[in-house]
PDB file of C-alpha atoms in Angstrom:
ATOM      1  CA  MET Y  11     -20.632 -20.637 -24.127  1.00 44.00           C
ATOM      2  CA  SER Y  12     -22.851 -18.829 -26.847  1.00 45.00           C
ATOM      3  CA  GLU Y  13     -21.495 -15.740 -28.525  1.00 47.00           C
ATOM      4  CA  GLY Y  14     -24.163 -13.493 -26.773  1.00 45.00           C
ATOM      5  CA  ASN Y  15     -22.161 -14.824 -23.407  1.00 44.00           C
ATOM      6  CA  GLU Y  16     -19.010 -14.355 -24.515  1.00 43.00           C
ATOM      7  CA  ILE Y  17     -19.924 -10.776 -25.268  1.00 41.00           C
ATOM      8  CA  LEU Y  18     -21.406 -10.456 -22.090  1.00 38.00           C
ATOM      9  CA  ASP Y  19     -18.607 -11.713 -20.730  1.00 47.00           C
ATOM     10  CA  LYS Y  20     -16.028  -9.330 -22.454  1.00 48.00           C
ATOM     11  CA  LYS Y  21     -18.126  -6.310 -20.903  1.00 46.00           C
ATOM     12  CA  GLU Y  22     -18.020  -7.673 -17.545  1.00 59.00           C
ATOM     13  CA  GLN Y  23     -13.945  -7.573 -17.361  1.00 75.00           C
ATOM     14  CA  ARG Y  24     -11.702  -4.965 -15.547  1.00 81.00           C
ATOM     15  CA  ASN Y  25      -8.828  -3.328 -15.955  1.00 91.00           C
ATOM     16  CA  LEU Y  26      -8.428  -3.392 -12.545  1.00 94.00           C
ATOM     17  CA  TRP Y  27      -5.180  -1.306 -12.482  1.00 93.00           C
ATOM     18  CA  LYS Y  28      -7.631   1.363 -14.049  1.00 92.00           C
ATOM     19  CA  SER Y  29     -11.119   1.088 -12.338  1.00 94.00           C
ATOM     20  CA  ILE Y  30      -9.089   1.235  -8.949  1.00 94.00           C
ATOM     21  CA  TRP Y  31      -9.004   5.082  -8.867  1.00 94.00           C
ATOM     22  CA  LEU Y  32     -12.617   5.784  -9.984  1.00 93.00           C
ATOM     23  CA  GLU Y  33     -14.468   2.980  -8.956  1.00 94.00           C
ATOM     24  CA  PRO Y  34     -12.925   1.340  -5.972  1.00 94.00           C
ATOM     25  CA  ARG Y  35     -16.110  -0.249  -4.793  1.00 95.00           C
ATOM     26  CA  GLU Y  36     -17.033  -1.447  -8.090  1.00 95.00           C
ATOM     27  CA  THR Y  37     -13.206  -2.822  -8.559  1.00 95.00           C
ATOM     28  CA  VAL Y  38     -13.044  -4.794  -5.308  1.00 96.00           C
ATOM     29  CA  ARG Y  39     -16.233  -6.933  -6.072  1.00 95.00           C
ATOM     30  CA  TYR Y  40     -14.915  -7.648  -9.115  1.00 96.00           C
ATOM     31  CA  ALA Y  41     -11.909  -8.574  -7.739  1.00 95.00           C
ATOM     32  CA  ILE Y  42     -13.220 -10.575  -4.997  1.00 95.00           C
ATOM     33  CA  ASP Y  43     -16.051 -12.605  -7.411  1.00 93.00           C
ATOM     34  CA  HIS Y  44     -12.609 -13.234 -10.383  1.00 93.00           C
ATOM     35  CA  LYS Y  45      -8.953 -12.899  -9.056  1.00 94.00           C
ATOM     36  CA  THR Y  46      -7.254 -15.726  -6.812  1.00 94.00           C
ATOM     37  CA  MET Y  47      -4.850 -14.878  -4.012  1.00 95.00           C
ATOM     38  CA  LYS Y  48      -2.139 -15.712  -6.269  1.00 95.00           C
ATOM     39  CA  TYR Y  49      -2.959 -12.258  -8.174  1.00 95.00           C
ATOM     40  CA  ALA Y  50      -3.293 -11.122  -4.219  1.00 96.00           C
ATOM     41  CA  LEU Y  51       0.090 -12.208  -3.008  1.00 95.00           C
ATOM     42  CA  MET Y  52       1.716 -10.397  -6.294  1.00 95.00           C
ATOM     43  CA  LEU Y  53       0.063  -6.860  -5.285  1.00 95.00           C
ATOM     44  CA  VAL Y  54       1.629  -7.175  -1.915  1.00 94.00           C
ATOM     45  CA  LEU Y  55       4.940  -8.769  -2.573  1.00 92.00           C
ATOM     46  CA  ILE Y  56       5.769  -6.236  -5.228  1.00 92.00           C
ATOM     47  CA  ALA Y  57       4.493  -3.517  -3.249  1.00 91.00           C
ATOM     48  CA  SER Y  58       6.518  -4.353  -0.335  1.00 88.00           C
ATOM     49  CA  LEU Y  59       9.215  -3.557  -2.048  1.00 84.00           C
ATOM     50  CA  PHE Y  60       8.095  -0.701  -2.672  1.00 82.00           C
ATOM     51  CA  ASP Y  61       7.595  -0.126   0.643  1.00 78.00           C
ATOM     52  CA  VAL Y  62      11.534  -0.593   1.549  1.00 73.00           C
ATOM     53  CA  LEU Y  63      12.748   1.223  -0.822  1.00 73.00           C
ATOM     54  CA  ASN Y  64      10.600   4.653   0.618  1.00 69.00           C
ATOM     55  CA  VAL Y  65      12.016   3.576   4.429  1.00 65.00           C
ATOM     56  CA  MET Y  66      15.339   3.674   3.067  1.00 63.00           C
ATOM     57  CA  THR Y  67      14.783   7.240   1.789  1.00 62.00           C
ATOM     58  CA  GLN Y  68      14.214   8.652   4.951  1.00 57.00           C
ATOM     59  CA  ASN Y  69      16.620   6.462   7.336  1.00 52.00           C
ATOM     60  CA  ASN Y  70      20.251   7.899   5.948  1.00 52.00           C
ATOM     61  CA  LEU Y  71      21.029   4.425   4.321  1.00 51.00           C
ATOM     62  CA  ASP Y  72      24.540   5.298   3.048  1.00 49.00           C
ATOM     63  CA  THR Y  73      25.864   5.661   6.386  1.00 50.00           C
ATOM     64  CA  THR Y  74      23.673   3.693   8.807  1.00 53.00           C
ATOM     65  CA  ILE Y  75      22.345   0.778   6.825  1.00 55.00           C
ATOM     66  CA  PRO Y  76      25.558  -1.587   4.581  1.00 58.00           C
ATOM     67  CA  ALA Y  77      24.864  -2.101   1.498  1.00 56.00           C
ATOM     68  CA  SER Y  78      24.667  -6.003   2.374  1.00 59.00           C
ATOM     69  CA  GLY Y  79      21.860  -5.371   4.963  1.00 60.00           C
ATOM     70  CA  PHE Y  80      19.473  -2.807   2.009  1.00 63.00           C
ATOM     71  CA  ILE Y  81      19.926  -6.233  -0.029  1.00 67.00           C
ATOM     72  CA  ILE Y  82      19.022  -8.264   2.768  1.00 70.00           C
ATOM     73  CA  TRP Y  83      16.044  -6.074   3.178  1.00 66.00           C
ATOM     74  CA  LEU Y  84      14.903  -5.117  -0.093  1.00 69.00           C
ATOM     75  CA  ILE Y  85      15.324  -9.406  -1.110  1.00 75.00           C
ATOM     76  CA  VAL Y  86      14.345 -11.487   2.351  1.00 76.00           C
ATOM     77  CA  LEU Y  87      13.108  -9.328   4.695  1.00 78.00           C
ATOM     78  CA  SER Y  88      10.432  -6.687   2.801  1.00 81.00           C
ATOM     79  CA  PRO Y  89       8.207 -10.193   1.174  1.00 86.00           C
ATOM     80  CA  VAL Y  90       8.284 -11.381   4.695  1.00 87.00           C
ATOM     81  CA  LEU Y  91       7.029  -7.765   6.319  1.00 83.00           C
ATOM     82  CA  GLY Y  92       4.498  -7.589   3.937  1.00 88.00           C
ATOM     83  CA  LEU Y  93       2.601 -11.263   4.235  1.00 92.00           C
ATOM     84  CA  ILE Y  94       2.754  -9.833   7.970  1.00 91.00           C
ATOM     85  CA  GLY Y  95       1.109  -6.980   7.745  1.00 89.00           C
ATOM     86  CA  TRP Y  96      -0.899  -8.036   4.650  1.00 93.00           C
ATOM     87  CA  TRP Y  97      -2.559 -10.334   7.218  1.00 94.00           C
ATOM     88  CA  ILE Y  98      -2.343  -8.291  10.404  1.00 92.00           C
ATOM     89  CA  GLY Y  99      -4.508  -5.419   8.425  1.00 92.00           C
ATOM     90  CA  ALA Y 100      -6.957  -7.782   6.524  1.00 94.00           C
ATOM     91  CA  GLY Y 101      -7.607  -9.771  10.017  1.00 94.00           C
ATOM     92  CA  LEU Y 102      -7.976  -6.693  12.607  1.00 94.00           C
ATOM     93  CA  ALA Y 103      -9.794  -4.604   9.534  1.00 95.00           C
ATOM     94  CA  THR Y 104     -12.130  -7.964   9.455  1.00 96.00           C
ATOM     95  CA  MET Y 105     -12.558  -7.794  13.483  1.00 95.00           C
ATOM     96  CA  VAL Y 106     -13.371  -4.414  13.420  1.00 95.00           C
ATOM     97  CA  GLY Y 107     -15.830  -4.338  10.952  1.00 95.00           C
ATOM     98  CA  THR Y 108     -17.826  -5.971  12.312  1.00 96.00           C
ATOM     99  CA  TRP Y 109     -18.543  -3.905  15.103  1.00 95.00           C
ATOM    100  CA  PHE Y 110     -19.901  -1.343  12.467  1.00 95.00           C
ATOM    101  CA  GLY Y 111     -22.381  -4.459  11.637  1.00 94.00           C
ATOM    102  CA  GLY Y 112     -19.439  -5.893   8.956  1.00 95.00           C
ATOM    103  CA  THR Y 113     -20.256  -9.199   7.079  1.00 95.00           C
ATOM    104  CA  GLY Y 114     -16.988  -9.843   5.415  1.00 95.00           C
ATOM    105  CA  THR Y 115     -15.060 -12.571   5.846  1.00 96.00           C
ATOM    106  CA  PHE Y 116     -11.044 -12.536   6.214  1.00 96.00           C
ATOM    107  CA  ALA Y 117     -10.145 -13.717   2.427  1.00 96.00           C
ATOM    108  CA  GLU Y 118     -12.510 -10.490   0.822  1.00 96.00           C
ATOM    109  CA  LEU Y 119     -10.732  -8.160   3.544  1.00 96.00           C
ATOM    110  CA  LYS Y 120      -7.313  -9.802   2.331  1.00 97.00           C
ATOM    111  CA  MET Y 121      -8.441  -9.170  -1.334  1.00 96.00           C
ATOM    112  CA  ALA Y 122      -9.358  -5.774  -0.309  1.00 96.00           C
ATOM    113  CA  TYR Y 123      -6.191  -4.992   1.305  1.00 95.00           C
ATOM    114  CA  ALA Y 124      -4.370  -6.478  -1.883  1.00 96.00           C
ATOM    115  CA  LEU Y 125      -6.019  -4.094  -4.093  1.00 95.00           C
ATOM    116  CA  SER Y 126      -4.912  -1.288  -2.286  1.00 94.00           C
ATOM    117  CA  CYS Y 127      -1.108  -2.148  -2.975  1.00 94.00           C
ATOM    118  CA  ILE Y 128      -1.951  -1.066  -6.684  1.00 95.00           C
ATOM    119  CA  PRO Y 129      -1.441   3.124  -5.871  1.00 92.00           C
ATOM    120  CA  VAL Y 130       1.564   2.228  -3.602  1.00 89.00           C
ATOM    121  CA  ILE Y 131       3.113  -0.083  -7.063  1.00 92.00           C
ATOM    122  CA  ILE Y 132       2.235   2.665  -9.498  1.00 90.00           C
ATOM    123  CA  GLY Y 133       3.360   5.348  -7.002  1.00 85.00           C
ATOM    124  CA  GLY Y 134       6.766   3.415  -6.437  1.00 82.00           C
ATOM    125  CA  LEU Y 135       7.196   3.749 -10.596  1.00 83.00           C
ATOM    126  CA  ILE Y 136       8.358   7.682 -10.004  1.00 80.00           C
ATOM    127  CA  TRP Y 137      11.507   5.583  -8.581  1.00 74.00           C
ATOM    128  CA  ILE Y 138      12.685   5.076 -12.250  1.00 75.00           C
ATOM    129  CA  PRO Y 139      13.278   8.955 -12.774  1.00 76.00           C
ATOM    130  CA  ASP Y 140      13.667   9.826  -8.592  1.00 73.00           C
ATOM    131  CA  LEU Y 141      17.211   7.444  -9.529  1.00 70.00           C
ATOM    132  CA  LEU Y 142      17.706   8.694 -12.768  1.00 69.00           C
ATOM    133  CA  ILE Y 143      17.657  13.108 -11.961  1.00 70.00           C
ATOM    134  CA  LEU Y 144      18.373  12.280  -7.900  1.00 67.00           C
ATOM    135  CA  GLY Y 145      20.545   9.509  -7.838  1.00 62.00           C
ATOM    136  CA  LYS Y 146      22.684   9.012  -4.844  1.00 60.00           C
ATOM    137  CA  SER Y 147      21.230  11.884  -3.031  1.00 59.00           C
ATOM    138  CA  LEU Y 148      17.884   9.718  -2.475  1.00 59.00           C
ATOM    139  CA  PHE Y 149      19.857   8.022   0.334  1.00 58.00           C
ATOM    140  CA  LEU Y 150      21.598  10.817   2.149  1.00 57.00           C
ATOM    141  CA  GLU Y 151      20.417  12.895   4.741  1.00 55.00           C
ATOM    142  CA  ASP Y 152      23.019  15.954   4.574  1.00 51.00           C
ATOM    143  CA  ILE Y 153      22.944  17.117   0.991  1.00 54.00           C
ATOM    144  CA  SER Y 154      21.756  19.361  -0.616  1.00 58.00           C
ATOM    145  CA  VAL Y 155      20.650  19.350  -4.542  1.00 58.00           C
ATOM    146  CA  SER Y 156      19.991  22.346  -6.553  1.00 64.00           C
ATOM    147  CA  GLY Y 157      18.526  23.805 -10.077  1.00 70.00           C
ATOM    148  CA  TRP Y 158      16.440  21.716 -11.905  1.00 71.00           C
ATOM    149  CA  ARG Y 159      16.976  18.175  -9.592  1.00 71.00           C
ATOM    150  CA  LEU Y 160      15.401  20.750  -6.470  1.00 75.00           C
ATOM    151  CA  ILE Y 161      12.813  21.262  -8.705  1.00 79.00           C
ATOM    152  CA  TRP Y 162      12.013  17.597  -9.185  1.00 77.00           C
ATOM    153  CA  GLN Y 163      13.052  16.631  -5.792  1.00 75.00           C
ATOM    154  CA  PHE Y 164       9.772  18.658  -5.021  1.00 80.00           C
ATOM    155  CA  PHE Y 165       7.272  17.456  -8.123  1.00 82.00           C
ATOM    156  CA  SER Y 166       8.093  14.145  -6.819  1.00 79.00           C
ATOM    157  CA  GLY Y 167       6.983  14.584  -3.477  1.00 81.00           C
ATOM    158  CA  PHE Y 168       4.284  16.322  -4.298  1.00 87.00           C
ATOM    159  CA  ILE Y 169       2.741  13.185  -6.769  1.00 87.00           C
ATOM    160  CA  GLY Y 170       3.700  11.288  -3.188  1.00 84.00           C
ATOM    161  CA  ILE Y 171       1.790  13.205  -1.300  1.00 89.00           C
ATOM    162  CA  VAL Y 172      -1.096  13.545  -3.483  1.00 91.00           C
ATOM    163  CA  ILE Y 173      -1.125   9.412  -4.568  1.00 90.00           C
ATOM    164  CA  GLY Y 174      -0.486   9.009  -0.931  1.00 89.00           C
ATOM    165  CA  ILE Y 175      -4.074  10.745  -0.048  1.00 93.00           C
ATOM    166  CA  TRP Y 176      -5.551   9.060  -2.544  1.00 93.00           C
ATOM    167  CA  SER Y 177      -4.602   5.851  -1.893  1.00 93.00           C
ATOM    168  CA  PHE Y 178      -6.204   6.470   1.687  1.00 94.00           C
ATOM    169  CA  ILE Y 179      -9.186   7.312   0.012  1.00 95.00           C
ATOM    170  CA  ILE Y 180      -9.423   3.900  -2.240  1.00 96.00           C
ATOM    171  CA  THR Y 181      -8.631   1.912   0.666  1.00 95.00           C
ATOM    172  CA  VAL Y 182     -11.662   3.002   2.957  1.00 96.00           C
ATOM    173  CA  MET Y 183     -13.804   2.720   0.131  1.00 96.00           C
ATOM    174  CA  ILE Y 184     -12.510  -0.537  -0.825  1.00 96.00           C
ATOM    175  CA  VAL Y 185     -12.888  -2.122   3.064  1.00 97.00           C
ATOM    176  CA  ALA Y 186     -15.721  -0.675   3.133  1.00 97.00           C
ATOM    177  CA  GLU Y 187     -16.881  -2.243  -0.279  1.00 96.00           C
ATOM    178  CA  ALA Y 188     -15.454  -5.869   1.416  1.00 96.00           C
ATOM    179  CA  HIS Y 189     -18.119  -5.165   4.519  1.00 97.00           C
ATOM    180  CA  ARG Y 190     -20.866  -4.016   2.871  1.00 96.00           C
ATOM    181  CA  ILE Y 191     -20.796  -0.624   4.843  1.00 96.00           C
ATOM    182  CA  SER Y 192     -21.048   2.476   4.153  1.00 95.00           C
ATOM    183  CA  GLY Y 193     -18.045   4.497   3.440  1.00 94.00           C
ATOM    184  CA  TRP Y 194     -17.630   6.651   6.949  1.00 95.00           C
ATOM    185  CA  ARG Y 195     -17.603   3.117   8.833  1.00 96.00           C
ATOM    186  CA  GLY Y 196     -15.029   1.911   6.358  1.00 95.00           C
ATOM    187  CA  PHE Y 197     -13.206   5.082   7.768  1.00 96.00           C
ATOM    188  CA  TRP Y 198     -13.480   3.655  11.075  1.00 95.00           C
ATOM    189  CA  THR Y 199     -12.900  -0.041   9.931  1.00 95.00           C
ATOM    190  CA  VAL Y 200      -8.919   1.523   8.424  1.00 94.00           C
ATOM    191  CA  VAL Y 201      -8.330   3.821  10.994  1.00 94.00           C
ATOM    192  CA  ILE Y 202      -8.659   1.823  14.536  1.00 93.00           C
ATOM    193  CA  PRO Y 203      -6.210  -1.258  13.172  1.00 88.00           C
ATOM    194  CA  SER Y 204      -3.923   1.470  12.588  1.00 86.00           C
ATOM    195  CA  ALA Y 205      -4.097   3.131  15.815  1.00 88.00           C
ATOM    196  CA  LEU Y 206      -4.402   0.016  17.396  1.00 84.00           C
ATOM    197  CA  ILE Y 207      -0.760  -1.106  15.847  1.00 79.00           C
ATOM    198  CA  VAL Y 208       1.002   2.205  16.363  1.00 78.00           C
ATOM    199  CA  ILE Y 209       0.019   1.722  20.128  1.00 83.00           C
ATOM    200  CA  VAL Y 210       1.079  -1.342  20.075  1.00 78.00           C
ATOM    201  CA  VAL Y 211       4.091   0.153  18.445  1.00 72.00           C
ATOM    202  CA  LEU Y 212       4.779   2.651  21.170  1.00 75.00           C
ATOM    203  CA  ILE Y 213       4.239   0.239  24.033  1.00 78.00           C
ATOM    204  CA  PHE Y 214       7.093  -2.574  22.994  1.00 73.00           C
ATOM    205  CA  PHE Y 215       9.729   0.293  22.120  1.00 67.00           C
ATOM    206  CA  LEU Y 216       9.064   2.650  24.416  1.00 66.00           C
ATOM    207  CA  PRO Y 217      11.337   0.808  26.956  1.00 65.00           C
ATOM    208  CA  PHE Y 218      13.646   0.830  24.615  1.00 60.00           C
ATOM    209  CA  LEU Y 219      13.884   4.523  23.809  1.00 53.00           C
ATOM    210  CA  PHE Y 220      14.042   5.620  27.717  1.00 58.00           C
ATOM    211  CA  LEU Y 221      17.049   3.145  27.693  1.00 55.00           C
ATOM    212  CA  LEU Y 222      18.649   4.983  24.683  1.00 50.00           C
ATOM    213  CA  PHE Y 223      17.995   8.202  26.210  1.00 52.00           C
TER     214      PHE Y 223
END
């Protein structure tokens, strides 16, 4: 390889963890062309751990889930659920995107959804100060915090909301790029599968809810 080509290759290299925030389309196109599914799988598995931790903080872990159950969820079930969600999400987006003129393949949509895990992972890093500052109260439903801990709780929640909104925008843009369609068409390609999943879950669980109440 010539020196000129080496310089060009270096210029073309991207730090996906930085560029995904402001250049999602260019970033996902680069990932589709240069990254492997092993890289995508790594992102999905890491993000799935943070997803389970987020669920645990919203479901009164201290009284409803024993420590052993928490460990099983975190180590075993979270990767399984993450992989299932990844495949289903990418599969539905591949199908729905074609309704809007999209041409992305299943592999391209899997890479796109894997990159959408980067904001989840970055946002998950806030777990470190959360655990140090709030401790066990993260997993308790009926507990009050005060003073600077309360201030941090609001700040942490605000950061989570901002990252969540921006993460959704990023997902829309990278799915649109994977399908080579406009942002608005990408929006519906993301929203429709999500709505379908919610409907299916509700249909499945409604009979159980009626039995409980």
